[in-house]
Coordinates of C-alpha atoms in Angstrom, one line a residue:
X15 CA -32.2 63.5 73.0
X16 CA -32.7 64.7 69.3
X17 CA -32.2 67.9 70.7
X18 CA -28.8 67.1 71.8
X19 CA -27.2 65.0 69.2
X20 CA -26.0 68.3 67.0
X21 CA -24.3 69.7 70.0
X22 CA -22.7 66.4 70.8
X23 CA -21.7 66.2 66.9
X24 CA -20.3 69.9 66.8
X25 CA -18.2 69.0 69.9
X26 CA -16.8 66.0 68.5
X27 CA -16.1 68.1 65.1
X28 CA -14.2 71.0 67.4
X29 CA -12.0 68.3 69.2
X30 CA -11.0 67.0 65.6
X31 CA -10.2 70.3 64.3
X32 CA -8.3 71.2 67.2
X33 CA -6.0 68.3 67.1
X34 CA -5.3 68.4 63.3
X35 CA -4.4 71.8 63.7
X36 CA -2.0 71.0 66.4
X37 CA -0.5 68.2 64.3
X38 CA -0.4 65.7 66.2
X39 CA 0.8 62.2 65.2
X40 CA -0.2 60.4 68.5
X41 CA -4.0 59.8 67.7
X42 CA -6.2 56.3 68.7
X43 CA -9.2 56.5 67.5
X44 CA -12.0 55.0 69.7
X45 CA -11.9 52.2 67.1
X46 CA -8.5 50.9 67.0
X47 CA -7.6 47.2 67.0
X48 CA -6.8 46.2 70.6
X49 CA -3.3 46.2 70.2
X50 CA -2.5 50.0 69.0
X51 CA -2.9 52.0 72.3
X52 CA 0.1 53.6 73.8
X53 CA 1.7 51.3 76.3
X54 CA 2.8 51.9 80.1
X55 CA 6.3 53.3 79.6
X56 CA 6.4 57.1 79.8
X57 CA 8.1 57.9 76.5
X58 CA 11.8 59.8 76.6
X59 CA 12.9 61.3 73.5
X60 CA 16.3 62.4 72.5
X61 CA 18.3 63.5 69.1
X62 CA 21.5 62.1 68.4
X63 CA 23.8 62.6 65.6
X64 CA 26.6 59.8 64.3
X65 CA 28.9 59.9 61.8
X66 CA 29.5 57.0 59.6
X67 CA 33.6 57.4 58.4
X68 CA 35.0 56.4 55.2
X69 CA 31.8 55.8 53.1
X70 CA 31.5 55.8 49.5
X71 CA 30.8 59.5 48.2
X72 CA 28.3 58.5 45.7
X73 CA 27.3 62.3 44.9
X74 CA 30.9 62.7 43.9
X75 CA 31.7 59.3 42.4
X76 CA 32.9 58.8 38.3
X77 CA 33.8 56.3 36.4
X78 CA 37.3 57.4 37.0
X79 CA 36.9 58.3 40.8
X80 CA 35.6 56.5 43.7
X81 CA 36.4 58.7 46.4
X82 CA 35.2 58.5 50.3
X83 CA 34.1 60.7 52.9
X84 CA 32.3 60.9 56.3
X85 CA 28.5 60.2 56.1
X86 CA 26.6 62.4 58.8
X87 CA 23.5 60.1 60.3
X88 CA 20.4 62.3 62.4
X89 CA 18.6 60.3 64.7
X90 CA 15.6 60.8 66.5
X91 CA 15.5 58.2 69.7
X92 CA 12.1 57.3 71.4
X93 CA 12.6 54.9 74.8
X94 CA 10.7 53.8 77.8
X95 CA 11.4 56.8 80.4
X96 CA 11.0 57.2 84.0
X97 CA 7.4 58.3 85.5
X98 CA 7.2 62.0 83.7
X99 CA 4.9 64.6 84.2
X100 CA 3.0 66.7 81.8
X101 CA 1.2 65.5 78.3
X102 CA 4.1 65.6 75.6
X103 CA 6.4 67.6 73.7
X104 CA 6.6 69.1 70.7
X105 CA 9.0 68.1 66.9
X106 CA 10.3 70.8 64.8
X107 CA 10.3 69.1 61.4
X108 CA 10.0 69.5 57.4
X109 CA 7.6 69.8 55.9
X110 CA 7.7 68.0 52.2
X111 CA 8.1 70.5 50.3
X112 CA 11.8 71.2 52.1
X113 CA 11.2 74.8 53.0
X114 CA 8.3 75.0 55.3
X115 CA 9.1 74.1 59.5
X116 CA 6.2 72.6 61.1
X117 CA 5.6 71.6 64.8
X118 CA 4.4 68.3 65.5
X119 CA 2.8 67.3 68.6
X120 CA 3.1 64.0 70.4
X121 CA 3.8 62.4 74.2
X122 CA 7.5 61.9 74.3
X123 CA 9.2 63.9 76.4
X124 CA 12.5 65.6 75.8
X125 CA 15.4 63.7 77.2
X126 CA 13.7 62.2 79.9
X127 CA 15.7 59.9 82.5
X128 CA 15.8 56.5 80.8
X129 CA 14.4 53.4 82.9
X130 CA 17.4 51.5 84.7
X131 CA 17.5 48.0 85.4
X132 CA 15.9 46.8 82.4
X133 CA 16.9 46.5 78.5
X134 CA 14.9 46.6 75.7
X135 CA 15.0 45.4 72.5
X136 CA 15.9 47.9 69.5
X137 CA 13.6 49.0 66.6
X138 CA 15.4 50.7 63.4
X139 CA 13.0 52.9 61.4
X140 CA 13.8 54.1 58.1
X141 CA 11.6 56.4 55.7
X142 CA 11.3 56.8 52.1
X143 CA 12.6 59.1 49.5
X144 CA 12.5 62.0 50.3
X145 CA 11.1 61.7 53.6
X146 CA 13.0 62.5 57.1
X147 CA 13.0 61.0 60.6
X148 CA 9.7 62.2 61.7
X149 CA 7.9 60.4 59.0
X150 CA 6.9 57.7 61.1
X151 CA 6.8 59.2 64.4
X152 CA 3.6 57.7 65.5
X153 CA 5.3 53.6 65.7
X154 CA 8.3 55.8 67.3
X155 CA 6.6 56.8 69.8
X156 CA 4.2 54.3 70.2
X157 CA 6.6 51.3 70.1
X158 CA 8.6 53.1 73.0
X159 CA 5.8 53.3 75.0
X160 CA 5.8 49.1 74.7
X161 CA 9.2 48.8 75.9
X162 CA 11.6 48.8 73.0
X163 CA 13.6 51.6 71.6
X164 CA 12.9 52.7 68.7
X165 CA 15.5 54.8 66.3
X166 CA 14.2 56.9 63.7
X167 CA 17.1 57.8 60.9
X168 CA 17.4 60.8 58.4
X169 CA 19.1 59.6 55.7
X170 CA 21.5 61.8 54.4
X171 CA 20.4 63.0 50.5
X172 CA 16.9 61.2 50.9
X173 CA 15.5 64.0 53.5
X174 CA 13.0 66.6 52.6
X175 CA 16.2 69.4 52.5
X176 CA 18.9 67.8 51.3
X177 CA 17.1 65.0 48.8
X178 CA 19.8 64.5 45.8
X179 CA 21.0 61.6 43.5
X180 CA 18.6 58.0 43.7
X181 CA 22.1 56.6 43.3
X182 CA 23.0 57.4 47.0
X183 CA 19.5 56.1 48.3
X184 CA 20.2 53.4 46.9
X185 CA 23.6 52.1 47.5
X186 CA 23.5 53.6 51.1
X187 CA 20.2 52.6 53.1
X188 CA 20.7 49.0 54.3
X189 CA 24.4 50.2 55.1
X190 CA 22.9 52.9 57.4
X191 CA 20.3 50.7 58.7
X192 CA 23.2 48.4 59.5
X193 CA 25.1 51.3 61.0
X194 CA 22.6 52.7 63.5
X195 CA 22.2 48.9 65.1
X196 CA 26.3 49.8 65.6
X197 CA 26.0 52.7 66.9
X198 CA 23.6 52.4 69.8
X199 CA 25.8 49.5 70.3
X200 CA 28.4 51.3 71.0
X201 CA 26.5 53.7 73.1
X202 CA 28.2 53.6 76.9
X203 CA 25.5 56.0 78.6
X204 CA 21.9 55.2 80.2
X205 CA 20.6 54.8 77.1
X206 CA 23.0 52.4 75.7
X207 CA 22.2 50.7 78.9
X208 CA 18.8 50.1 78.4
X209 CA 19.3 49.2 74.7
X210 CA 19.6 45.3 73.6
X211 CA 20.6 45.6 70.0
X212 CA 21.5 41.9 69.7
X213 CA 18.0 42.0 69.6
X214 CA 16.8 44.2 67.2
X215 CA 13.9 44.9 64.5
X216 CA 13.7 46.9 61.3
X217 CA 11.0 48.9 60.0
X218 CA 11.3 50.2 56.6
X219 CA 8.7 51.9 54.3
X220 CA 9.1 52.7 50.7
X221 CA 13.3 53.4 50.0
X222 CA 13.2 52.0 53.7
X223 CA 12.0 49.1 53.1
X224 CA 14.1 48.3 49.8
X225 CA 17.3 48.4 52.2
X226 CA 15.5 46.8 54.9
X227 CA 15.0 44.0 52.3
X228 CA 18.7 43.9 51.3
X229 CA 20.0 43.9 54.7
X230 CA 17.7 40.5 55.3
X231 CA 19.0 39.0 52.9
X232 CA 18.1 39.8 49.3
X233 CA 20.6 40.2 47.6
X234 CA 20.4 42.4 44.6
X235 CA 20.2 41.4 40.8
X236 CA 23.3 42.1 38.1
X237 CA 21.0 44.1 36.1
X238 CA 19.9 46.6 38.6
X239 CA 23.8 47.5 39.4
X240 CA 24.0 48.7 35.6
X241 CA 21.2 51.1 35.2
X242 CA 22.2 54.4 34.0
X243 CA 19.9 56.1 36.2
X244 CA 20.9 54.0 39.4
X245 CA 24.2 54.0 41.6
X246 CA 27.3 54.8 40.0
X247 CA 30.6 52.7 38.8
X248 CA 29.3 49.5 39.4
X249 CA 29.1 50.1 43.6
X250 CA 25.9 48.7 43.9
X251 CA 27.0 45.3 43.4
X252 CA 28.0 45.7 47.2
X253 CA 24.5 44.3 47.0
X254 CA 24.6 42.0 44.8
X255 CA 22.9 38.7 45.7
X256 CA 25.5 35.7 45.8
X257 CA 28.4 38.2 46.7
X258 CA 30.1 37.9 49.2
X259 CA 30.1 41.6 50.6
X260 CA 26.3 41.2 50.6
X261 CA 27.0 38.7 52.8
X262 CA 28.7 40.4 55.4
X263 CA 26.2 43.3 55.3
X264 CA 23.0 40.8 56.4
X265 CA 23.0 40.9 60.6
X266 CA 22.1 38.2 63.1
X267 CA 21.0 40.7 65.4
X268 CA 18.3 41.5 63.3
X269 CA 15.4 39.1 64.0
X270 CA 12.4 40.6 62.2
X271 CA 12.0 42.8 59.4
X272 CA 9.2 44.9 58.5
X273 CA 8.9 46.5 55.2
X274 CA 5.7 49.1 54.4
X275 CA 5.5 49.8 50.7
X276 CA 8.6 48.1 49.8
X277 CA 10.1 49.7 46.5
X278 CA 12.4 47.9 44.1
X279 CA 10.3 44.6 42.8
X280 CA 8.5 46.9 40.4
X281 CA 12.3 48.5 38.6
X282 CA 14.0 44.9 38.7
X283 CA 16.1 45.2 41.5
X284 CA 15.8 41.1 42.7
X285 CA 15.0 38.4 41.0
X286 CA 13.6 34.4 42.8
X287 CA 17.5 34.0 44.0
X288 CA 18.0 37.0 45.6
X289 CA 14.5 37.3 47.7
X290 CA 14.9 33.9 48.5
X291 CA 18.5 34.8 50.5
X292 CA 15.6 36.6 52.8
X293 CA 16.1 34.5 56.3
X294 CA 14.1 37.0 58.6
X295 CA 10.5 36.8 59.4
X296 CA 8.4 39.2 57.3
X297 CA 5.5 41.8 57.7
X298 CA 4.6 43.4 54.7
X299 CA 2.4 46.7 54.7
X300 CA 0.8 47.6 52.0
X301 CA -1.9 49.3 49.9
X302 CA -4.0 47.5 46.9
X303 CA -3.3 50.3 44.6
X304 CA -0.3 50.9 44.8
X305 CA 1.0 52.5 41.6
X306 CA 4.9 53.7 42.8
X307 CA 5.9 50.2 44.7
X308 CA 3.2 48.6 42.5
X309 CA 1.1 45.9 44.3
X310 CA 1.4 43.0 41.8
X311 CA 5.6 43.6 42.2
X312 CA 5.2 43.6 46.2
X313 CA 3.1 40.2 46.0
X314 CA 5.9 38.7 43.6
X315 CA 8.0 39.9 47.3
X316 CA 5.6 38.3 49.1
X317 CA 5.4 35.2 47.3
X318 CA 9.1 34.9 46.4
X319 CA 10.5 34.7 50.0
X320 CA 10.5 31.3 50.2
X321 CA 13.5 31.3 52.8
X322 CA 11.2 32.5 55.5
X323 CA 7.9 33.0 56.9
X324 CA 6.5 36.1 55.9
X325 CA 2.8 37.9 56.2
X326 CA 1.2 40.8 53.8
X327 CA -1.3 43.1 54.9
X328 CA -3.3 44.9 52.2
X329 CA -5.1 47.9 52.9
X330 CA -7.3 47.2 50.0
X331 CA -7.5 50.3 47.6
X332 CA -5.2 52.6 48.8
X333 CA -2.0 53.8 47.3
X334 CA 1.6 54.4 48.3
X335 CA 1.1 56.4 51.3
X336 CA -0.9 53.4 53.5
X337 CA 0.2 52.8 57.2
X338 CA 3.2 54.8 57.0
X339 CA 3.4 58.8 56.7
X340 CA 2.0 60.7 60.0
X341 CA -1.4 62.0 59.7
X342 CA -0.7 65.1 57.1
X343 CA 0.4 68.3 58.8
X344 CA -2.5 71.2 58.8
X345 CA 0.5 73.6 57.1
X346 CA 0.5 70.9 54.1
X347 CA -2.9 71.5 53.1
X348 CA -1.9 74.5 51.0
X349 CA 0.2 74.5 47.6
X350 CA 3.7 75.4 48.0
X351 CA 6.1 77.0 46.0
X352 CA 8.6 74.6 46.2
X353 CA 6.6 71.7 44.5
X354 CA 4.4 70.9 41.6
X355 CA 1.5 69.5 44.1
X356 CA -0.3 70.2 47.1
X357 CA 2.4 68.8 49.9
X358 CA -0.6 67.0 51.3
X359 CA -0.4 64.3 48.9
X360 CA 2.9 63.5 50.1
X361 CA 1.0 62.2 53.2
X362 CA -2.5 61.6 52.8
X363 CA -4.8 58.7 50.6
X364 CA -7.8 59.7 48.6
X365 CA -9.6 56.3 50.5
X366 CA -8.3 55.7 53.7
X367 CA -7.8 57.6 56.7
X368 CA -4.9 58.4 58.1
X369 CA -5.2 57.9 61.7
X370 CA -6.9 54.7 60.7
X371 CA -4.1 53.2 58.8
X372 CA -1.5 54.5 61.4
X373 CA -4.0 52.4 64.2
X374 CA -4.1 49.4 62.2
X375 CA -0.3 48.9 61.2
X376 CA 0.5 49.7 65.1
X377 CA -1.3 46.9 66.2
X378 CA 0.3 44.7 63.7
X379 CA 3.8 45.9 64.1
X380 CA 3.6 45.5 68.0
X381 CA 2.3 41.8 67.5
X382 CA 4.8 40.6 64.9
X383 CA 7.3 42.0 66.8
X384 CA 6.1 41.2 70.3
X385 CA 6.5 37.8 68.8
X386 CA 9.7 38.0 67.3
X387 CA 11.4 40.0 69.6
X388 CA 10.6 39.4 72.9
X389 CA 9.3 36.2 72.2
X390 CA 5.5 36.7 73.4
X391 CA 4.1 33.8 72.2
X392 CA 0.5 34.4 73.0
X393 CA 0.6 37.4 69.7
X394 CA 0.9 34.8 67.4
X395 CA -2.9 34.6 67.4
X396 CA -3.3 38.1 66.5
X397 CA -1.0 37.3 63.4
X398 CA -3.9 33.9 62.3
X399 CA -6.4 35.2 60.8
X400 CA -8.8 34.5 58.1
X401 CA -7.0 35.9 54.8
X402 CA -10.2 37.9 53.7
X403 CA -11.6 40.3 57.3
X404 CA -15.2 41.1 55.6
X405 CA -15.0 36.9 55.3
X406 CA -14.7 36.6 59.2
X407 CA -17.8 35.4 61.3
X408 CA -19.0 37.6 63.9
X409 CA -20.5 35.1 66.7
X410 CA -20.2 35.9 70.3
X411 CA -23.3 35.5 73.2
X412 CA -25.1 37.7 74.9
X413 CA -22.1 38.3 77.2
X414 CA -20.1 38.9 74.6
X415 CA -18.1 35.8 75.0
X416 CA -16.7 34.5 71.6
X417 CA -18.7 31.3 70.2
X418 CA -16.6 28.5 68.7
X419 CA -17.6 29.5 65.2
X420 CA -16.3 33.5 65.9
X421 CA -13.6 33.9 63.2
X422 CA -14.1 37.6 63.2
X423 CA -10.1 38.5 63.1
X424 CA -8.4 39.3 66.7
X425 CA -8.3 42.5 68.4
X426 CA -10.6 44.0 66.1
X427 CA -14.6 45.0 67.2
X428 CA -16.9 43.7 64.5
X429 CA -17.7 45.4 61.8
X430 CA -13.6 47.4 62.2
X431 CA -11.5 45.5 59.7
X432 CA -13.7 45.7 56.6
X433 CA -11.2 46.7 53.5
X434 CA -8.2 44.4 55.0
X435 CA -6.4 41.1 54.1
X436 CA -4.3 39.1 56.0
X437 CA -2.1 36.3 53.9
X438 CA 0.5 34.4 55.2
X439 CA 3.1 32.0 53.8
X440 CA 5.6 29.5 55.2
X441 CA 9.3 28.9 54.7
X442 CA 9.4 26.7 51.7
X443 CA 6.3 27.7 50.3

């Protein structure tokens, strides 16, 4: 046996090194909470482009001219397919640095034949700045395969090639989160068919999760519409908490939010009234060091949306880049021209595993939203926990059968969950 274990270990090494280098973002790790494997649904992948009319050209805007024009959307759409053969398909995508074309690998297969006879409920994911539709591939893909479908959105000047003004970010994300529910709406094909956007969820990390915010509800402060350095003439007070356009922006289709990283706490951007307006249940991602969100600002998020039930998940020490980003591509390991740093930082953390991170918040996000969206009432006890995981009592028999004094959290193998906390508030509290 001693003999064997270094060719066992070098095998394991190989298998490693040949999936990083093939990129590939679809990646359990033997040990994954119980609730981040793929699903049943073969997975059916197509890219669509829409085109939002008459939106506010905020590249173009002055305080002496507001004018309009048509906002191109690309969408990458994941959905439970019909039995497929072979083991996945390929992405072209971006690399950060905006120059370099990279091929991801996962198990989505290019416009597959939809299910029939069946709907699903929607999933909106929207990425950071810059970042582009790929970004979060893996809960794409592996939220599909779980029987919703799931819409990944580049957001037009916050992508890797075409990232310009903060302004635009920021006046236009919860509109075109707001705008992709419509238009899969109004989609009168297969895939419309299978698609129930009245019941829909949002997934937002970073810039993504600031408009996922807004569009459940929290209304923007008065101060954060005046910043030099933010949206121009004033048009951010579309946001603005109390207003009445605000108003019509927040969705009843929308029953659950998820916001990774969330940004805007930290620059001022609500206040208590406006992340109060919050009326959507709440899953917060997010990691203990967090120096570009800041974690003490997401907790004030946390702890300020008293108008709903909410949870946070800290990944405890790591930064900006926890749960979200696909594992980092092989080509990002080198410096680029384009940039001031190594690419690879754009993706990675200096503590926590990628793959790891990308288990752990697909196990979450398909409880919370198993819960909130298709009403699975039995997830709710994967979401009731014991705030602290390294606090959780490990105390099953000899069979393995959980003793009454087990609080070891659910779905996770002892031992699996050290460096996480759980925390969860109530409506009113």
């Amino acid at each position: 046996m001693r003999r064997l274990l270094p060719a066992f270990g070098l095998t394991v090494a190989l298998a490693a090194t040949s999936a990083q280098a093939q990129n590939r973002i679809d990646l359990i790790r033997p040990d994954a909470p119980e609730l981040a494997p793929y699903g049943t649904f073969p997975i059916g992948v197509q890219t669509r482009s829409f085109t939002h009319e008459g939106q506010a050209d905020i590249l173009n805007t002055t305080a002496e001219a507001q004018p309009l024009y048509d906002r191109p959307l690309t969408a990458e759409i994941w959905y439970p397919a019909t039995e497929s053969t072979g083991e996945g398909g390929t992405y072209q995508a971006m690399l950060r640095d905006g120059v370099t074309e990279v091929t991801l690998q996962g198990r989505a297969i290019r416009d597959a034949q939809p299910v029939s006879g069946q709907s699903f409920p929607l999933v909106v994911i929207s990425h950071g700045y810059p970042g582009n539709r790929f970004l979060m591939s893996h809960l794409g893909e592996n939220l599909a395969s779980k029987g919703y479908v799931t819409v990944s959105i580049d957001h037009t000047d916050s992508t890797y090639s075409d990232k310009a003004a903060f302004g635009s970010t920021l006046y236009h994300r919860p509109i075109d989160q707001k705008f992709i529910i419509d238009s899969m709406a109004a989609l009168d094909d297969e895939l419309g068919a299978i698609t129930d956007t009245d019941t829909t969820g949002v997934i937002g990390y970073s810039m993504g999760g600031y408009g996922a915010l807004i569009f459940a509800g929290a209304g923007v402060t008065q101060a954060s519409t005046e910043y030099a350095w933010g949206t121009p003439a004033g048009l951010l007070t579309r946001h603005l908490a109390g207003s009445d356009s605000h108003a019509e922006l927040v969705d009843e289709r929308v029953k659950a939010v998820i916001a990774i990283g969330p940004w805007g706490m930290n620059a001022g951007f609500w206040d208590a009234e406006g992340l109060s307006g919050i009326q959507k249940p709440l899953l917060m991602m997010v990691g203990g060091a967090d120096d570009v969100s800041v974690y003490a600002a997401m907790r004030q998020i946390f702890t300020g949306a008293t108008g709903t039930d909410r949870a946070l998940l800290t990944f405890e020490a790591a930064n900006h880049n926890a749960a979200a980003p696909i594992p980092a591509p092989v080509e990002s390991w080198a410096p680029s021209d384009a940039l001031d740093f190594v690419p690879f930082e754009h993706y990675a953390d200096a503590v926590w595993d990628t793959n790891r991170m990308n288990n752990i918040a697909q196990h979450f996000a398909t409880a919370f939203l198993d819960l909130h969206l298709k009403g699975e009432e039995e997830k709710a006890a994967y979401l009731d926990l014991v705030p602290r995981a390294a606090e959780g009592v490990i105390a099953v028999d000899d069979a393995g059968k959980e003793e009454p004094d087990h609080t070891y959290w659910k779905g996770f193998a002892p031992r699996t969950a050290q460096g996480l906390t759980f925390e969860t508030l109530t409506k009113g509290q």
